């Protein structure tokens, strides 16, 4: 669906440059982009959305170079959630906010109504609320709604859970997962490795502007060397499983770990 | 020492008490991590300690808050600031200068620290935060983690006995977050500075702090040494408060009667816990 | 925006001058350019500006400002030429006379504009704002609150611009047609964005106000500043140069 071909980009005066990045994302996957600050994660997400133009190389959407498409027309196909909800909300009510996105992206009026209703229900939003008066977590839900109310094929999220408490974080991620199950492709830039483990099936590891690895999520988290190179810590259960080794090495979740411990105690006793 | 007695506060614009009937003591030399969901009153609690409440944000203030014996209602924010240094989440908003050294000078100048003492204090604060090499750098050229260290150094130079931080790692990556907390732990250990930090990343917090304070809807749900608080991880999970996975595993295993030791806070301890369960 | 009016760190003679000297000298150059009626003098002043830029190791930034002003200068030039009808006509098109006086006034205006803009921006490039405000507070008794307000405002400009950048990107990502070439349409589309910009700025200012209050802002007095600058030989030499420029500009007018 998305293909990066030897993409390079450099900000004139800031960090966050990327160099010779190539990868392909298949349709219907959930991919995380991980790495430390300044590794180039946000740059990759912006290049993917067409907000930045590569200095060299190409970004292809279904085989077509997006450099030739207008950023505004791409909006119908790609949803994008920015880090800070304060910077993307500008209407008086949630309904106006969502209708604003729909008016620019969905031509069919009946589908517009259906999309609006579905999103309001799924994210439990009151259409008449003033988005400015909501809490940070609620605002983030509104911002997410504006990014995907028109049901784009590709949804890109730049640190969707930063600054949210655990309850809001879970709520937002659950909703993104539901949306993904309906067939959308999702890309998440994320710092929280537990979230990455729970909700994504593939990760791209960035370090110093280079893509250093891409692969299945749990597998990458078991690769201590890659994580060290990207200055990342593994999720706790995977770390623990690695320390225990042997029959535990494939474990990634608390329940699996508990069951494995109970099993081996039984085996020892038998 | 910080003491709150029957303390409640409601913002002038608020419908309910942001903090309700708090009775708590934070001892000298403590390292306390404050956690809780949004709206639990974490930030308001920090404001109550540094005097922003009730001096900057007005509202209905009931009860008493004392900081090293100063009653926060009767003392000015500056008087309190001589005891409590505050570091905020938005790193850029709290910077006043364009160069690292000037950022440190700002507070020292304002509090009329004697001229001959200033150089020593600046050098010491930079040394303690490990950023002596950045002294003459422009703030724009620093990373988020470096800037946060500058903010901490600027507070350290004022030599407060208590340092209060509101989500100091909110915008930092895991590695820089780790650096900030190991710095705070060192200040606490080597200089006995009392440290109070509001933080979302509980896993990180548990590895460094001595005590946890869990807030829920403006009230204290739990307060005590880290391991004791984590014994009640079930209650925290029920309220939707994040608990590190190794602590969840501890809860599962002790529920089955397989472990009897207290909850682990580090990966080494988690490994020991599993080995105990396998015996 | 970044790098044009910002301080560029350095150790050159210009960087080391007293902030007061730099402020007065740049004002003196402006005054000289307005007093002078001689093209040769104005061209000389422009050369001096570039020379100062080179001395402060900020010539590329100065040239960037010149380049940025080129359009405005061209418009000014054309307007002056078209509107000034006095003097001997070179030729006439549809009732508009292009005169020698018009052309001369036009390039004088453009030269003055350049001569007067560069010194002040040059001064900001080689002077730290905190040093400037300290000097003004300590020596010229400017109330600290005012000095602080100004330096903070300047300090927030780049932050403000990067916020604006993100906000317009966010709207672009939602399908707002910012990539239209029509400037009027673009402006109409930008207008609603002032809301989120205002919200984020107010929040930032509030945080900033609290943060400085807790760092003893209200206790500060005129003499609080630690680094106090003093006038040295180079400063007096620079001021003498400024005075000489003004004298020269007046003198050349009378010749």
mmCIF file of N, CA and C in Angstrom, chain A residues 35-37 135 137 162-168 191 193-195 197-198 231-233 236-237 239-240 243-244 248 252-255 257-258 260-262 264-265 268, chain B residues 36-38 167 170-176 178 200 203 207 216 239-242 244-249 252-253 256 258 267-268 270-271 274-279:
data_model
loop_
_atom_site.group_PDB
_atom_site.id
_atom_site.type_symbol
_atom_site.label_atom_id
_atom_site.label_comp_id
_atom_site.label_asym_id
_atom_site.label_seq_id
_atom_site.Cartn_x
_atom_site.Cartn_y
_atom_site.Cartn_z
ATOM 1 N N UNK A 35 11.775 4.504 18.041
ATOM 2 C CA UNK A 35 13.126 5.055 18.058
ATOM 3 C C UNK A 35 13.166 6.201 19.048
ATOM 4 N N UNK A 36 14.371 6.711 19.354
ATOM 5 C CA UNK A 36 14.445 7.793 20.330
ATOM 6 C C UNK A 36 14.112 9.124 19.659
ATOM 7 N N UNK A 37 14.031 10.208 20.464
ATOM 8 C CA UNK A 37 13.741 11.533 19.904
ATOM 9 C C UNK A 37 14.811 11.895 18.877
ATOM 10 N N UNK A 135 -11.225 17.879 28.549
ATOM 11 C CA UNK A 135 -9.921 17.526 29.108
ATOM 12 C C UNK A 135 -9.000 17.081 27.985
ATOM 13 N N UNK A 137 -7.507 14.283 27.417
ATOM 14 C CA UNK A 137 -7.852 12.980 26.867
ATOM 15 C C UNK A 137 -9.063 13.051 25.947
ATOM 16 N N UNK A 162 0.627 10.021 23.963
ATOM 17 C CA UNK A 162 1.486 10.847 24.809
ATOM 18 C C UNK A 162 0.641 11.824 25.625
ATOM 19 N N UNK A 163 0.917 11.897 26.920
ATOM 20 C CA UNK A 163 0.207 12.839 27.777
ATOM 21 C C UNK A 163 -1.161 12.356 28.238
ATOM 22 N N UNK A 164 -1.539 11.150 27.835
ATOM 23 C CA UNK A 164 -2.842 10.641 28.266
ATOM 24 C C UNK A 164 -2.652 9.684 29.435
ATOM 25 N N UNK A 165 -3.664 9.605 30.300
ATOM 26 C CA UNK A 165 -3.559 8.617 31.358
ATOM 27 C C UNK A 165 -3.926 7.249 30.781
ATOM 28 N N UNK A 166 -3.709 6.223 31.581
ATOM 29 C CA UNK A 166 -3.831 4.864 31.099
ATOM 30 C C UNK A 166 -5.236 4.560 30.574
ATOM 31 N N UNK A 167 -6.243 5.067 31.288
ATOM 32 C CA UNK A 167 -7.610 4.771 30.896
ATOM 33 C C UNK A 167 -7.916 5.342 29.513
ATOM 34 N N UNK A 168 -7.552 6.631 29.299
ATOM 35 C CA UNK A 168 -7.787 7.259 27.996
ATOM 36 C C UNK A 168 -6.962 6.578 26.911
ATOM 37 N N UNK A 191 6.092 5.986 21.651
ATOM 38 C CA UNK A 191 7.189 5.834 22.607
ATOM 39 C C UNK A 191 6.930 4.713 23.596
ATOM 40 N N UNK A 193 6.406 1.253 24.647
ATOM 41 C CA UNK A 193 6.649 -0.067 24.070
ATOM 42 C C UNK A 193 5.554 -1.073 24.425
ATOM 43 N N UNK A 194 4.901 -0.883 25.592
ATOM 44 C CA UNK A 194 3.815 -1.799 25.952
ATOM 45 C C UNK A 194 2.650 -1.618 24.973
ATOM 46 N N UNK A 195 2.359 -0.370 24.610
ATOM 47 C CA UNK A 195 1.294 -0.098 23.638
ATOM 48 C C UNK A 195 1.660 -0.712 22.292
ATOM 49 N N UNK A 197 3.560 -3.242 21.705
ATOM 50 C CA UNK A 197 3.449 -4.700 21.798
ATOM 51 C C UNK A 197 1.984 -5.137 21.724
ATOM 52 N N UNK A 198 1.116 -4.413 22.436
ATOM 53 C CA UNK A 198 -0.281 -4.829 22.511
ATOM 54 C C UNK A 198 -1.049 -4.609 21.215
ATOM 55 N N UNK A 231 18.468 2.641 21.393
ATOM 56 C CA UNK A 231 18.268 3.105 22.776
ATOM 57 C C UNK A 231 16.843 2.880 23.264
ATOM 58 N N UNK A 232 16.322 1.683 23.082
ATOM 59 C CA UNK A 232 14.973 1.378 23.538
ATOM 60 C C UNK A 232 15.028 0.236 24.547
ATOM 61 N N UNK A 233 14.041 0.220 25.451
ATOM 62 C CA UNK A 233 13.952 -0.879 26.410
ATOM 63 C C UNK A 233 12.831 -1.815 25.949
ATOM 64 N N UNK A 236 8.217 -5.289 29.443
ATOM 65 C CA UNK A 236 8.648 -6.055 30.614
ATOM 66 C C UNK A 236 8.515 -7.564 30.476
ATOM 67 N N UNK A 237 7.397 -8.054 29.939
ATOM 68 C CA UNK A 237 7.217 -9.507 29.873
ATOM 69 C C UNK A 237 8.209 -10.159 28.913
ATOM 70 N N UNK A 239 11.176 -8.959 28.201
ATOM 71 C CA UNK A 239 12.458 -8.873 28.887
ATOM 72 C C UNK A 239 12.586 -10.044 29.879
ATOM 73 N N UNK A 240 11.516 -10.245 30.659
ATOM 74 C CA UNK A 240 11.505 -11.300 31.671
ATOM 75 C C UNK A 240 11.641 -12.676 31.020
ATOM 76 N N UNK A 243 15.141 -13.339 30.026
ATOM 77 C CA UNK A 243 16.007 -13.676 31.152
ATOM 78 C C UNK A 243 15.826 -15.128 31.580
ATOM 79 N N UNK A 244 14.570 -15.598 31.514
ATOM 80 C CA UNK A 244 14.296 -16.965 31.969
ATOM 81 C C UNK A 244 14.726 -17.993 30.925
ATOM 82 N N UNK A 248 10.276 -20.384 28.173
ATOM 83 C CA UNK A 248 9.603 -19.086 28.348
ATOM 84 C C UNK A 248 9.875 -18.112 27.210
ATOM 85 N N UNK A 252 5.003 -13.147 25.707
ATOM 86 C CA UNK A 252 4.964 -11.695 25.609
ATOM 87 C C UNK A 252 3.958 -11.078 26.575
ATOM 88 N N UNK A 253 3.068 -11.882 27.141
ATOM 89 C CA UNK A 253 1.997 -11.313 27.964
ATOM 90 C C UNK A 253 1.939 -11.902 29.368
ATOM 91 N N UNK A 254 1.323 -11.137 30.294
ATOM 92 C CA UNK A 254 1.251 -11.539 31.697
ATOM 93 C C UNK A 254 0.558 -12.900 31.868
ATOM 94 N N UNK A 255 -0.585 -13.068 31.207
ATOM 95 C CA UNK A 255 -1.357 -14.313 31.387
ATOM 96 C C UNK A 255 -0.556 -15.513 30.887
ATOM 97 N N UNK A 257 2.646 -15.780 30.798
ATOM 98 C CA UNK A 257 3.727 -16.020 31.742
ATOM 99 C C UNK A 257 3.188 -16.778 32.952
ATOM 100 N N UNK A 258 2.058 -16.338 33.480
ATOM 101 C CA UNK A 258 1.453 -16.989 34.644
ATOM 102 C C UNK A 258 1.175 -18.463 34.328
ATOM 103 N N UNK A 260 2.467 -20.364 32.036
ATOM 104 C CA UNK A 260 3.695 -21.140 31.821
ATOM 105 C C UNK A 260 4.323 -21.528 33.157
ATOM 106 N N UNK A 261 4.282 -20.593 34.122
ATOM 107 C CA UNK A 261 4.857 -20.880 35.439
ATOM 108 C C UNK A 261 4.066 -22.005 36.119
ATOM 109 N N UNK A 262 2.739 -21.886 36.051
ATOM 110 C CA UNK A 262 1.891 -22.920 36.653
ATOM 111 C C UNK A 262 2.179 -24.276 35.997
ATOM 112 N N UNK A 264 4.941 -25.316 34.467
ATOM 113 C CA UNK A 264 6.230 -25.947 34.788
ATOM 114 C C UNK A 264 6.273 -26.452 36.231
ATOM 115 N N UNK A 265 5.517 -25.802 37.124
ATOM 116 C CA UNK A 265 5.436 -26.324 38.502
ATOM 117 C C UNK A 265 4.794 -27.696 38.516
ATOM 118 N N UNK A 268 7.209 -30.235 37.160
ATOM 119 C CA UNK A 268 8.236 -30.588 38.138
ATOM 120 C C UNK A 268 7.668 -31.582 39.158
ATOM 121 N N UNK B 36 -1.968 9.055 39.081
ATOM 122 C CA UNK B 36 -3.425 9.140 39.095
ATOM 123 C C UNK B 36 -3.902 9.517 37.711
ATOM 124 N N UNK B 37 -5.187 9.283 37.438
ATOM 125 C CA UNK B 37 -5.721 9.617 36.122
ATOM 126 C C UNK B 37 -5.889 11.116 35.978
ATOM 127 N N UNK B 38 -6.159 11.561 34.742
ATOM 128 C CA UNK B 38 -6.328 12.998 34.562
ATOM 129 C C UNK B 38 -7.594 13.407 35.300
ATOM 130 N N UNK B 167 5.237 16.253 35.616
ATOM 131 C CA UNK B 167 5.510 15.493 34.392
ATOM 132 C C UNK B 167 6.779 15.964 33.672
ATOM 133 N N UNK B 170 7.334 14.321 30.231
ATOM 134 C CA UNK B 170 6.169 14.221 29.349
ATOM 135 C C UNK B 170 6.504 14.217 27.874
ATOM 136 N N UNK B 171 7.517 14.995 27.475
ATOM 137 C CA UNK B 171 7.820 15.087 26.051
ATOM 138 C C UNK B 171 9.145 14.410 25.704
ATOM 139 N N UNK B 172 9.635 13.564 26.603
ATOM 140 C CA UNK B 172 10.940 12.951 26.364
ATOM 141 C C UNK B 172 10.828 11.481 25.979
ATOM 142 N N UNK B 173 11.852 10.980 25.303
ATOM 143 C CA UNK B 173 11.854 9.567 24.930
ATOM 144 C C UNK B 173 12.348 8.742 26.129
ATOM 145 N N UNK B 174 12.207 7.395 26.036
ATOM 146 C CA UNK B 174 12.527 6.563 27.204
ATOM 147 C C UNK B 174 13.929 6.796 27.746
ATOM 148 N N UNK B 175 14.907 6.928 26.877
ATOM 149 C CA UNK B 175 16.276 7.072 27.360
ATOM 150 C C UNK B 175 16.484 8.384 28.129
ATOM 151 N N UNK B 176 15.984 9.505 27.580
ATOM 152 C CA UNK B 176 16.147 10.779 28.276
ATOM 153 C C UNK B 176 15.342 10.781 29.573
ATOM 154 N N UNK B 178 14.774 8.276 31.502
ATOM 155 C CA UNK B 178 15.562 7.498 32.449
ATOM 156 C C UNK B 178 16.665 8.373 33.046
ATOM 157 N N UNK B 200 3.316 10.129 34.545
ATOM 158 C CA UNK B 200 2.398 9.140 33.956
ATOM 159 C C UNK B 200 3.073 7.778 33.856
ATOM 160 N N UNK B 203 6.016 2.719 35.499
ATOM 161 C CA UNK B 203 7.095 1.730 35.517
ATOM 162 C C UNK B 203 8.424 2.399 35.823
ATOM 163 N N UNK B 207 10.925 2.442 39.708
ATOM 164 C CA UNK B 207 12.321 2.067 39.810
ATOM 165 C C UNK B 207 13.142 3.088 40.600
ATOM 166 N N UNK B 216 -7.044 9.842 43.403
ATOM 167 C CA UNK B 216 -8.220 9.451 42.628
ATOM 168 C C UNK B 216 -9.324 10.442 42.954
ATOM 169 N N UNK B 239 -9.441 1.089 39.238
ATOM 170 C CA UNK B 239 -9.722 2.496 38.954
ATOM 171 C C UNK B 239 -9.121 2.937 37.627
ATOM 172 N N UNK B 240 -8.581 2.002 36.875
ATOM 173 C CA UNK B 240 -8.033 2.356 35.569
ATOM 174 C C UNK B 240 -6.678 3.018 35.654
ATOM 175 N N UNK B 241 -5.951 2.806 36.746
ATOM 176 C CA UNK B 241 -4.610 3.375 36.870
ATOM 177 C C UNK B 241 -3.599 2.331 36.419
ATOM 178 N N UNK B 242 -2.651 2.772 35.631
ATOM 179 C CA UNK B 242 -1.692 1.850 35.048
ATOM 180 C C UNK B 242 -0.805 1.232 36.118
ATOM 181 N N UNK B 244 2.644 -1.459 36.372
ATOM 182 C CA UNK B 244 3.636 -2.141 35.545
ATOM 183 C C UNK B 244 3.281 -3.637 35.399
ATOM 184 N N UNK B 245 3.669 -4.201 34.263
ATOM 185 C CA UNK B 245 3.268 -5.604 34.005
ATOM 186 C C UNK B 245 3.875 -6.566 35.007
ATOM 187 N N UNK B 246 5.093 -6.273 35.471
ATOM 188 C CA UNK B 246 5.692 -7.201 36.433
ATOM 189 C C UNK B 246 4.900 -7.176 37.742
ATOM 190 N N UNK B 247 4.267 -6.042 38.025
ATOM 191 C CA UNK B 247 3.431 -5.959 39.226
ATOM 192 C C UNK B 247 2.124 -6.744 39.018
ATOM 193 N N UNK B 248 1.560 -6.659 37.803
ATOM 194 C CA UNK B 248 0.365 -7.457 37.503
ATOM 195 C C UNK B 248 0.686 -8.935 37.639
ATOM 196 N N UNK B 249 1.857 -9.316 37.165
ATOM 197 C CA UNK B 249 2.259 -10.725 37.254
ATOM 198 C C UNK B 249 2.385 -11.135 38.726
ATOM 199 N N UNK B 252 -1.009 -11.779 40.086
ATOM 200 C CA UNK B 252 -1.522 -13.080 39.616
ATOM 201 C C UNK B 252 -0.883 -14.217 40.416
ATOM 202 N N UNK B 253 0.453 -14.153 40.529
ATOM 203 C CA UNK B 253 1.170 -15.261 41.179
ATOM 204 C C UNK B 253 0.874 -15.322 42.673
ATOM 205 N N UNK B 256 -2.384 -16.891 43.347
ATOM 206 C CA UNK B 256 -2.346 -18.361 43.270
ATOM 207 C C UNK B 256 -1.545 -18.950 44.433
ATOM 208 N N UNK B 258 1.635 -18.558 44.888
ATOM 209 C CA UNK B 258 2.953 -19.028 44.445
ATOM 210 C C UNK B 258 4.098 -18.140 44.943
ATOM 211 N N UNK B 267 13.463 -5.242 36.895
ATOM 212 C CA UNK B 267 13.446 -6.500 36.163
ATOM 213 C C UNK B 267 14.210 -7.578 36.927
ATOM 214 N N UNK B 268 15.275 -7.189 37.627
ATOM 215 C CA UNK B 268 16.029 -8.176 38.415
ATOM 216 C C UNK B 268 15.136 -8.797 39.487
ATOM 217 N N UNK B 270 11.932 -8.941 39.395
ATOM 218 C CA UNK B 270 10.890 -9.745 38.749
ATOM 219 C C UNK B 270 11.426 -11.149 38.467
ATOM 220 N N UNK B 271 12.685 -11.203 38.031
ATOM 221 C CA UNK B 271 13.292 -12.498 37.728
ATOM 222 C C UNK B 271 13.368 -13.351 39.012
ATOM 223 N N UNK B 274 9.962 -14.773 39.863
ATOM 224 C CA UNK B 274 9.559 -15.945 39.084
ATOM 225 C C UNK B 274 10.313 -17.186 39.575
ATOM 226 N N UNK B 275 11.595 -17.008 39.866
ATOM 227 C CA UNK B 275 12.374 -18.163 40.351
ATOM 228 C C UNK B 275 11.798 -18.673 41.678
ATOM 229 N N UNK B 276 11.350 -17.711 42.516
ATOM 230 C CA UNK B 276 10.716 -18.113 43.778
ATOM 231 C C UNK B 276 9.447 -18.930 43.491
ATOM 232 N N UNK B 277 8.662 -18.447 42.505
ATOM 233 C CA UNK B 277 7.413 -19.131 42.172
ATOM 234 C C UNK B 277 7.658 -20.538 41.654
ATOM 235 N N UNK B 278 8.826 -20.728 41.033
ATOM 236 C CA UNK B 278 9.108 -22.032 40.421
ATOM 237 C C UNK B 278 9.655 -23.043 41.430
ATOM 238 N N UNK B 279 10.046 -22.566 42.621
ATOM 239 C CA UNK B 279 10.616 -23.481 43.630
ATOM 240 C C UNK B 279 9.578 -24.508 44.080
#
